[in-house]
C-alpha positions in Angstrom: -120.4 -51.7 -56.2 -118.3 -54.0 -58.8 -119.0 -57.1 -56.0 -122.3 -56.3 -56.6 -122.1 -58.1 -59.4 -119.7 -60.4 -59.5 -120.9 -63.5 -57.5 -123.8 -63.6 -60.9 -121.1 -62.2 -63.3 -121.7 -66.0 -66.3 -117.7 -67.3 -67.5 -115.5 -66.1 -69.8 -117.3 -65.7 -73.2 -114.5 -68.1 -76.5 -113.0 -66.0 -78.0 -114.9 -64.0 -81.5 -113.1 -63.4 -84.2 -114.2 -61.0 -87.0 -113.1 -60.1 -90.6 -113.4 -55.9 -90.5 -112.8 -56.2 -93.8 -116.0 -59.0 -94.8 -118.7 -58.7 -96.8 -121.4 -56.3 -95.5 -125.6 -57.3 -95.3 -126.9 -53.6 -95.7 -129.9 -52.9 -93.5 -131.9 -49.9 -92.6 -132.4 -48.1 -89.5 -135.6 -48.8 -89.1 -134.9 -47.0 -85.4 -134.3 -44.2 -86.3 -137.8 -44.1 -89.3 -139.8 -42.3 -86.4 -141.4 -41.3 -83.1 -143.8 -40.3 -81.1 -145.2 -37.3 -79.1 -148.2 -37.0 -77.6 -150.3 -34.2 -78.7 -150.1 -31.9 -81.8 -150.9 -28.5 -79.1 -148.1 -30.1 -77.2 -146.2 -29.0 -80.2 -146.6 -25.2 -79.7 -144.5 -24.4 -76.5 -140.7 -23.7 -76.8 -139.3 -26.6 -74.7 -141.2 -29.9 -76.4 -139.6 -27.9 -79.9 -136.5 -27.4 -78.3 -136.2 -31.4 -77.3 -137.6 -32.6 -80.9 -134.4 -30.7 -82.2 -132.6 -32.2 -79.7 -133.5 -36.0 -80.7 -133.4 -34.3 -84.5 -130.1 -34.4 -83.8 -128.5 -36.7 -81.7 -130.9 -40.0 -82.9 -132.0 -39.0 -86.8 -135.9 -39.5 -86.5 -137.0 -38.5 -90.1 -141.0 -38.3 -89.0 -143.2 -37.8 -85.3 -146.6 -39.3 -85.1 -148.8 -37.7 -82.6 -152.8 -37.6 -81.8 -155.0 -34.5 -81.6 -154.4 -32.7 -84.3 -157.9 -32.2 -84.2 -158.9 -31.6 -81.3 -160.9 -29.0 -80.2 -157.4 -27.2 -78.9 -156.4 -26.9 -82.7 -159.7 -24.9 -83.6 -158.8 -26.7 -87.0 -163.3 -26.4 -87.4 -166.2 -24.4 -87.0 -169.4 -23.7 -88.7 -171.2 -20.6 -90.0 -174.8 -19.9 -89.3 -176.0 -22.5 -92.1 -174.0 -25.4 -91.2 -170.9 -24.1 -93.9 -167.0 -26.1 -92.1 -165.2 -23.0 -91.4 -161.7 -24.1 -91.4 -158.6 -23.3 -89.3 -154.9 -23.9 -90.0 -152.8 -22.0 -88.2 -152.1 -24.0 -84.8 -151.4 -27.3 -87.1 -149.2 -25.2 -89.0 -147.2 -24.0 -86.5 -146.8 -26.8 -85.2 -146.1 -28.1 -89.0 -143.4 -25.9 -89.6 -141.5 -26.0 -86.4 -141.4 -29.8 -87.6 -140.2 -29.5 -91.2 -138.2 -26.6 -90.0 -136.0 -29.1 -87.7 -136.1 -31.7 -91.0 -139.2 -34.1 -89.2 -141.7 -34.9 -91.2 -144.9 -35.5 -90.6 -146.2 -38.5 -89.8 -149.9 -38.3 -89.5 -152.3 -39.4 -87.4 -156.5 -38.2 -88.6 -158.1 -38.1 -85.2 -160.0 -37.1 -83.0 -163.2 -35.8 -84.5 -163.1 -31.5 -83.0 -167.0 -30.5 -81.8 -169.7 -30.0 -84.9 -168.6 -33.9 -86.0 -168.2 -35.5 -83.2 -171.8 -36.7 -82.1 -173.2 -34.4 -79.2 -173.1 -35.6 -75.9 -170.9 -38.7 -76.5 -167.8 -39.5 -75.3 -164.9 -36.4 -74.2 -162.2 -38.8 -73.9 -158.7 -37.0 -71.4 -158.9 -33.7 -69.8 -158.2 -31.8 -72.7 -160.8 -33.4 -73.6 -159.9 -34.5 -77.4 -164.3 -36.1 -78.4 -163.7 -39.7 -79.2 -167.8 -40.7 -80.6 -168.2 -41.7 -84.3 -171.2 -39.8 -85.8 -172.9 -41.7 -88.7 -175.1 -38.7 -90.3 -171.2 -36.7 -90.0 -169.6 -38.8 -91.7 -169.8 -37.2 -94.9 -168.4 -33.7 -92.4 -165.2 -36.2 -91.5 -164.2 -36.9 -95.2 -164.3 -32.8 -96.3 -161.9 -31.8 -93.2 -159.9 -34.7 -93.6 -159.9 -34.1 -98.0 -159.4 -30.1 -97.2 -156.3 -30.8 -94.9 -154.9 -32.5 -97.4 -155.6 -30.1 -99.6 -153.9 -27.9 -97.3 -150.9 -29.3 -96.9 -150.0 -29.4 -99.9 -150.4 -26.2 -101.0 -148.4 -25.4 -98.0 -145.9 -27.9 -98.5 -145.6 -28.7 -101.5 -147.0 -31.6 -103.9 -143.3 -33.4 -103.4 -142.9 -33.1 -99.3 -146.4 -34.2 -98.7 -145.8 -37.4 -101.4 -143.4 -37.8 -98.3 -145.5 -38.4 -96.0 -147.8 -41.1 -94.6 -151.4 -40.7 -93.6 -152.6 -42.9 -90.4 -156.3 -42.8 -89.8 -156.8 -42.4 -86.4 -155.9 -44.4 -82.3 -156.4 -47.5 -81.1 -160.6 -47.6 -82.2 -160.0 -51.1 -81.4 -160.2 -49.7 -77.7 -164.2 -49.1 -78.0 -166.8 -48.4 -74.9 -165.0 -49.5 -72.2 -165.5 -47.9 -69.0 -162.1 -46.0 -68.1 -160.6 -45.1 -71.9 -161.1 -45.9 -74.9 -160.0 -44.3 -78.2 -163.2 -44.2 -80.7 -167.1 -44.8 -79.3 -167.8 -47.2 -82.3 -167.8 -50.7 -83.7 -165.2 -52.0 -85.8 -167.8 -51.8 -89.0 -167.7 -48.5 -87.5 -163.7 -47.7 -87.9 -164.1 -49.6 -91.9 -165.8 -47.0 -92.9 -164.2 -44.0 -91.0 -161.0 -45.7 -93.3 -162.8 -46.0 -96.4 -163.9 -42.5 -95.5 -160.2 -41.2 -94.9 -159.1 -42.8 -97.7 -160.7 -41.3 -100.5 -160.8 -38.3 -99.1 -156.6 -38.6 -98.6 -155.9 -39.9 -102.5 -158.7 -37.7 -103.7 -155.9 -34.9 -103.8 -153.3 -37.5 -105.0 -153.1 -40.6 -105.6 -150.1 -41.4 -104.3 -150.5 -40.4 -101.4 -149.9 -43.2 -99.3 -152.6 -44.4 -96.4 -153.1 -46.7 -93.9 -154.2 -48.4 -90.3 -156.0 -49.7 -88.7 -153.9 -48.5 -86.1 -155.1 -50.6 -83.7 -153.1 -50.8 -79.4 -152.1 -54.5 -78.5 -151.2 -57.6 -79.2 -154.1 -60.4 -77.8 -154.2 -63.6 -77.2 -157.8 -64.4 -76.8 -161.1 -63.2 -78.6 -162.1 -60.1 -76.7 -162.1 -58.7 -79.9 -163.5 -60.5 -81.9 -166.7 -59.2 -82.1 -167.9 -55.4 -83.3 -167.4 -54.2 -80.5 -164.6 -54.5 -77.2 -165.9 -57.9 -75.2 -164.1 -57.3 -71.7 -165.5 -60.7 -70.1 -163.9 -62.4 -73.3 -160.4 -61.9 -71.6 -158.0 -64.6 -70.5 -155.3 -63.7 -68.3 -151.9 -65.9 -68.6 -149.6 -65.8 -66.3 -145.8 -65.9 -66.8 -146.0 -69.7 -67.0 -148.2 -69.3 -70.3 -148.1 -66.3 -71.2 -145.5 -66.3 -73.7 -146.1 -70.4 -75.5 -149.2 -68.6 -76.7 -149.8 -67.0 -80.6 -150.6 -63.6 -80.2 -152.4 -60.9 -82.8 -152.9 -58.2 -83.9 -156.5 -56.8 -83.5 -158.2 -56.1 -86.3 -155.2 -56.7 -89.1 -157.0 -60.0 -90.9 -160.6 -58.4 -90.8 -159.1 -54.6 -92.1 -157.3 -56.5 -95.1 -160.0 -58.7 -96.1 -162.7 -55.1 -96.2 -160.2 -52.7 -97.6 -159.8 -55.5 -100.4 -164.0 -56.3 -100.6 -164.5 -52.4 -100.6 -161.1 -51.6 -103.2 -159.4 -49.5 -101.1 -156.1 -48.1 -101.2 -154.0 -50.4 -98.6 -150.3 -48.3 -98.6 -149.1 -49.6 -94.9 -150.5 -51.4 -92.3 -150.0 -49.9 -88.8 -150.4 -50.7 -85.3 -149.2 -51.2 -81.4 -147.0 -53.6 -80.0 -145.8 -53.2 -76.5 -144.3 -56.5 -74.1 -147.2 -56.3 -72.1 -151.3 -57.1 -72.8 -154.4 -55.3 -71.0 -156.3 -58.5 -70.6 -158.8 -59.3 -67.0 -158.5 -61.5 -64.7 -162.2 -63.5 -65.2 -162.4 -63.7 -61.5 -161.2 -60.4 -60.2 -161.8 -57.9 -63.7 -159.1 -56.7 -62.6 -155.9 -57.0 -64.9 -152.8 -58.1 -63.7 -149.9 -56.5 -66.0 -149.5 -59.7 -68.0 -146.1 -58.7 -69.1 -144.5 -60.9 -72.3 -141.2 -62.6 -73.3 -138.4 -59.6 -74.9 -139.0 -61.6 -78.3 -142.9 -60.2 -78.7 -141.3 -58.3 -81.2 -140.4 -60.5 -83.8 -143.3 -62.5 -83.6 -145.6 -60.1 -83.5 -144.0 -58.8 -87.0 -143.8 -62.4 -88.2 -148.0 -62.0 -88.1 -147.8 -59.1 -89.5 -145.9 -60.0 -92.7 -147.6 -63.2 -92.7 -151.0 -61.5 -92.6 -150.1 -58.8 -95.4 -148.1 -61.8 -98.0 -151.8 -63.5 -97.4 -153.6 -60.8 -99.5 -154.3 -57.9 -101.3 -152.2 -56.0 -100.4 -148.7 -57.8 -100.2 -146.4 -54.9 -100.7 -148.1 -53.0 -97.8 -145.1 -51.4 -96.1 -145.3 -52.3 -92.5 -145.4 -49.4 -89.4 -145.1 -50.1 -85.5 -146.6 -46.9 -84.9 -146.4 -47.1 -81.0 -143.8 -49.6 -79.3 -141.6 -48.9 -75.6 -141.5 -51.5 -72.6 -145.3 -50.8 -71.7 -148.1 -48.7 -72.0 -148.5 -46.4 -68.8 -147.5 -43.3 -69.0 -146.3 -44.0 -64.8 -144.0 -47.2 -65.6 -141.2 -46.2 -63.2 -138.6 -48.9 -66.3 -139.3 -45.9 -68.9 -137.3 -44.0 -66.9 -134.3 -46.3 -65.4 -131.2 -47.7 -67.4 -132.5 -51.6 -68.5 -135.4 -49.7 -71.6 -131.8 -49.2 -72.9 -130.6 -52.7 -74.2 -133.8 -53.9 -74.7 -134.0 -50.9 -76.8 -130.3 -52.4 -78.3 -131.9 -55.8 -78.4 -135.3 -55.3 -79.8 -133.7 -53.3 -83.1 -131.1 -55.2 -83.5 -133.3 -58.7 -83.3 -135.9 -57.2 -85.6 -133.8 -55.8 -88.3 -135.2 -55.6 -91.8 -138.7 -57.1 -90.7 -140.3 -53.5 -90.3 -140.4 -50.2 -91.9 -140.2 -48.9 -88.9 -141.0 -49.4 -85.0 -141.5 -46.0 -83.1 -140.4 -44.9 -80.0 -143.4 -44.0 -77.8 -142.9 -41.4 -76.7 -139.4 -38.6 -77.0 -140.0 -36.0 -74.5 -142.2 -36.4 -71.3 -144.3 -33.2 -72.0 -147.4 -35.3 -72.0 -150.1 -34.9 -71.0 -153.3 -37.5 -71.4 -152.8 -38.0 -67.5 -151.6 -35.0 -66.6 -149.0 -33.0 -66.2 -146.2 -35.6 -64.1 -146.3 -34.6 -60.7 -143.0 -34.7 -60.2 -139.6 -34.7 -62.1 -139.3 -38.3 -63.2 -142.4 -40.2 -62.6 -142.6 -43.2 -65.0 -143.1 -40.7 -68.2 -142.5 -42.4 -72.0 -140.8 -39.7 -72.5 -137.0 -40.6 -73.1 -136.0 -36.9 -72.5 -138.1 -35.4 -69.5 -139.9 -32.4 -69.3 -136.7 -30.7 -67.9 -135.0 -32.0 -70.8 -132.7 -33.5 -68.8 -132.1 -37.3 -71.7 -132.9 -40.4 -70.6 -130.9 -43.7 -70.8 -133.3 -44.2 -73.9 -132.3 -41.5 -75.4 -128.3 -43.2 -75.2 -129.1 -46.2 -76.6 -131.5 -44.4 -79.7 -128.4 -42.1 -80.0 -126.5 -44.9 -80.4 -128.1 -47.0 -82.6 -128.1 -43.7 -84.6 -124.5 -44.1 -85.1 -123.9 -47.7 -86.5 -123.6 -48.0 -90.4 -125.4 -50.1 -93.3 -123.7 -53.1 -93.3 -123.5 -55.6 -91.2 -121.0 -57.2 -90.8 -121.2 -59.3 -88.0 -124.4 -60.1 -84.9 -125.2 -62.4 -82.2 -126.0 -60.9 -78.4 -124.6 -58.9 -77.0 -122.4 -57.8 -80.3 -123.6 -55.5 -83.2 -120.7 -54.1 -85.6 -121.4 -52.5 -88.6 -119.6 -51.1 -91.0 -120.2 -47.4 -92.8 -120.5 -48.0 -96.8 -119.1 -44.9 -98.0 -115.9 -44.5 -95.6 -115.6 -48.4 -95.0 -115.2 -47.3 -91.1 -116.1 -49.6 -88.7 -119.3 -48.4 -85.4 -119.8 -51.5 -83.0 -122.2 -51.5 -80.4 -122.1 -54.3 -77.2 -125.3 -54.4 -74.7 -125.9 -56.7 -72.3 -130.1 -57.4 -71.8 -129.2 -59.9 -68.4 -130.4 -63.7 -68.9 -132.9 -64.0 -65.7 -135.5 -60.5 -67.9 -135.7 -63.0 -71.6 -139.5 -64.5 -70.3 -140.9 -61.6 -68.9 -139.4 -57.7 -70.1 -138.3 -55.2 -67.1 -141.4 -53.2 -65.9 -142.5 -51.4 -62.7 -143.2 -55.0 -61.5 -139.3 -55.2 -61.7 -137.9 -52.0 -61.2 -136.4 -52.5 -57.6 -134.8 -56.3 -58.7 -133.7 -55.5 -62.6 -129.8 -55.2 -61.1 -129.2 -58.4 -59.9 -129.8 -60.0 -63.2 -125.9 -61.2 -63.6 -123.6 -59.7 -66.4 -122.3 -60.6 -69.7 -118.8 -61.2 -71.3 -118.1 -59.4 -74.1 -114.7 -61.5 -75.8 -114.1 -60.5 -79.5 -111.7 -59.6 -82.1 -111.8 -57.2 -84.6 -109.6 -58.2 -87.4 -107.8 -56.7 -90.9 -108.0 -52.9 -89.5 -104.9 -50.5 -90.4 -102.4 -50.3 -87.4 -102.5 -47.2 -85.8 -106.0 -46.6 -85.9 -107.7 -45.1 -83.3 -111.5 -46.1 -81.5 -113.8 -44.4 -79.6 -115.6 -46.3 -77.1 -118.2 -44.8 -75.0 -120.3 -46.4 -71.5 -123.8 -46.0 -71.1 -124.1 -48.3 -67.3 -125.4 -47.9 -63.6 -122.4 -45.5 -63.0 -122.4 -42.9 -66.2 -125.0 -42.3 -68.0 -128.1 -42.8 -65.9 -129.7 -40.0 -64.9 -132.4 -41.0 -62.8 -129.6 -42.0 -60.1 -128.7 -38.6 -60.3 -131.6 -37.8 -59.3 -132.1 -39.7 -57.0 -128.2 -38.6 -55.2 -129.8 -35.5 -54.4 -132.5 -37.3 -52.7 -135.5 -37.4 -55.4 -136.9 -34.1 -55.8 -140.6 -32.9 -56.2 -139.4 -29.3 -57.7 -135.6 -28.8 -59.1 -133.8 -26.0 -58.6 -132.1 -24.4 -61.1 -128.9 -24.8 -60.1 -130.3 -28.8 -59.6 -131.5 -29.0 -63.7 -128.0 -27.5 -65.1 -125.5 -30.3 -62.4 -128.8 -33.0 -64.5 -128.4 -32.0 -67.3 -124.3 -32.1 -66.8 -124.6 -35.7 -65.4 -127.2 -36.9 -68.1 -124.5 -36.4 -70.7 -121.9 -38.3 -68.3 -121.2 -41.5 -70.2 -117.8 -43.0 -69.5 -115.4 -42.4 -72.5 -112.2 -44.8 -73.3 -110.0 -45.4 -76.6 -109.1 -47.4 -78.1 -106.4 -48.9 -80.3 -105.2 -51.1 -84.1 -102.4 -53.3 -83.1 -99.4 -54.0 -85.0 -100.9 -56.6 -86.9 -104.0 -55.4 -87.3 -106.3 -56.4 -84.7 -108.7 -54.3 -82.2 -109.1 -57.0 -78.6 -113.1 -56.0 -77.5 -112.8 -57.8 -73.9 -114.7 -56.5 -71.2 -117.4 -57.7 -68.4 -120.9 -56.2 -69.7 -122.5 -55.4 -66.2 -126.7 -55.7 -66.7 -128.1 -53.2 -68.6 -124.5 -51.7 -69.9 -125.0 -50.7 -74.0 -121.4 -49.8 -75.3 -120.7 -47.8 -78.9 -117.4 -48.1 -80.3 -116.9 -46.2 -83.1 -113.8 -45.9 -85.4 -112.3 -42.3 -85.4 
């Protein structure tokens, strides 16, 4: 296997010398602020809770966002014979109780409409029937539901706790009136009224509670979202030569900020989704072409958001990217593979200080928008599969969580940090190959991604205590890459108990080494980083 990559190896890079005692730059772990799950009802399962416990312990996630807290399968809403609301919080309490017991707070997504508040005979999305059709005549009922829930949360968990939560209004309301998929059957103006009612309901309980939106889907570079509803006839498909030369904008962001300013509404944070892909339809065929943007798209999108907010009435609003991954498809084989680990590293480290959170979609393959996955590895979003097998994406977040809070050095492929409390050094190195800068790896290139070039790590840390031991942990194609191990046993559609146990063990078998600081207080970091390799280097 080594010979396969030797021909593509880059020449030895110049040595970098880094003073471990140099002044560091404080930074926040925006990657561990939050993660996501499918829908609230899935949180009633034991295995879901077990996996949440694992990512909390290993990756440090503080918040969890998920759809469908008001879906019919959560049984939160009913009416008596006179049409008066009857609220039932038992199922939602169970999910939130379990989360909070693990130290994970809700990033509350106020969605979707329960029966009785959605329009009669309106659209029902997904097989589990989340109701998405807006009825302006029932907006008062929705506002009452949101306020009642918020008050219940305060009564149950205490105001001090709920003041630390976030309340996000809906999910991807711009995907409206679509024939195949969508999350809101209504207009842009309808959503703005929904936001107004929701924000007023939350703030009626306590004005300090944090509310935001518009929770819109992907950035665009055409005019399909200029009007009240999505108009796919205005989609523009950009080929790979031109896609990264366009100005991409967040959907409804500018209009939302102007509406809220005009109506004097609170906006504590702006939220939206930022996948490196596009939903544009080819104007000739009418079909999507899986357009893929470059690895710097997240930086471009965050720069756009920061500019919009700075120029608005809400310059102090936080930025939360409440969905992010290599693609928005729950059947993209790349989600199970090695490249997302390096993508996660680069995407997050390249954007320090740009956002309050960038939330990975999702932490688990216990996720059923398209039904259950038919095989253990089916391209599911999760960083852990249904059987609890951790993927390379999980290891990337686990390693990022180990970093300190002061940046000492960063230049691809090496990031060096220091823990301000202990003074200890933790570093990560990764190879996001040059060949995939212009197009993020996806199912389009899943068969060729390992043919990329290697990089050379050639750095020396100085100013260290002689004899200090550093641990080195390596995630690469042969170590900790559970998809390879699954394929080595024939990729069975159903795993036996013994196979599952064997794969769980293999999934954790990253390569481990130790290094010792020399007598002159230096530590040399020299190694070939094969494609998509990620390395964690920790002072013991």
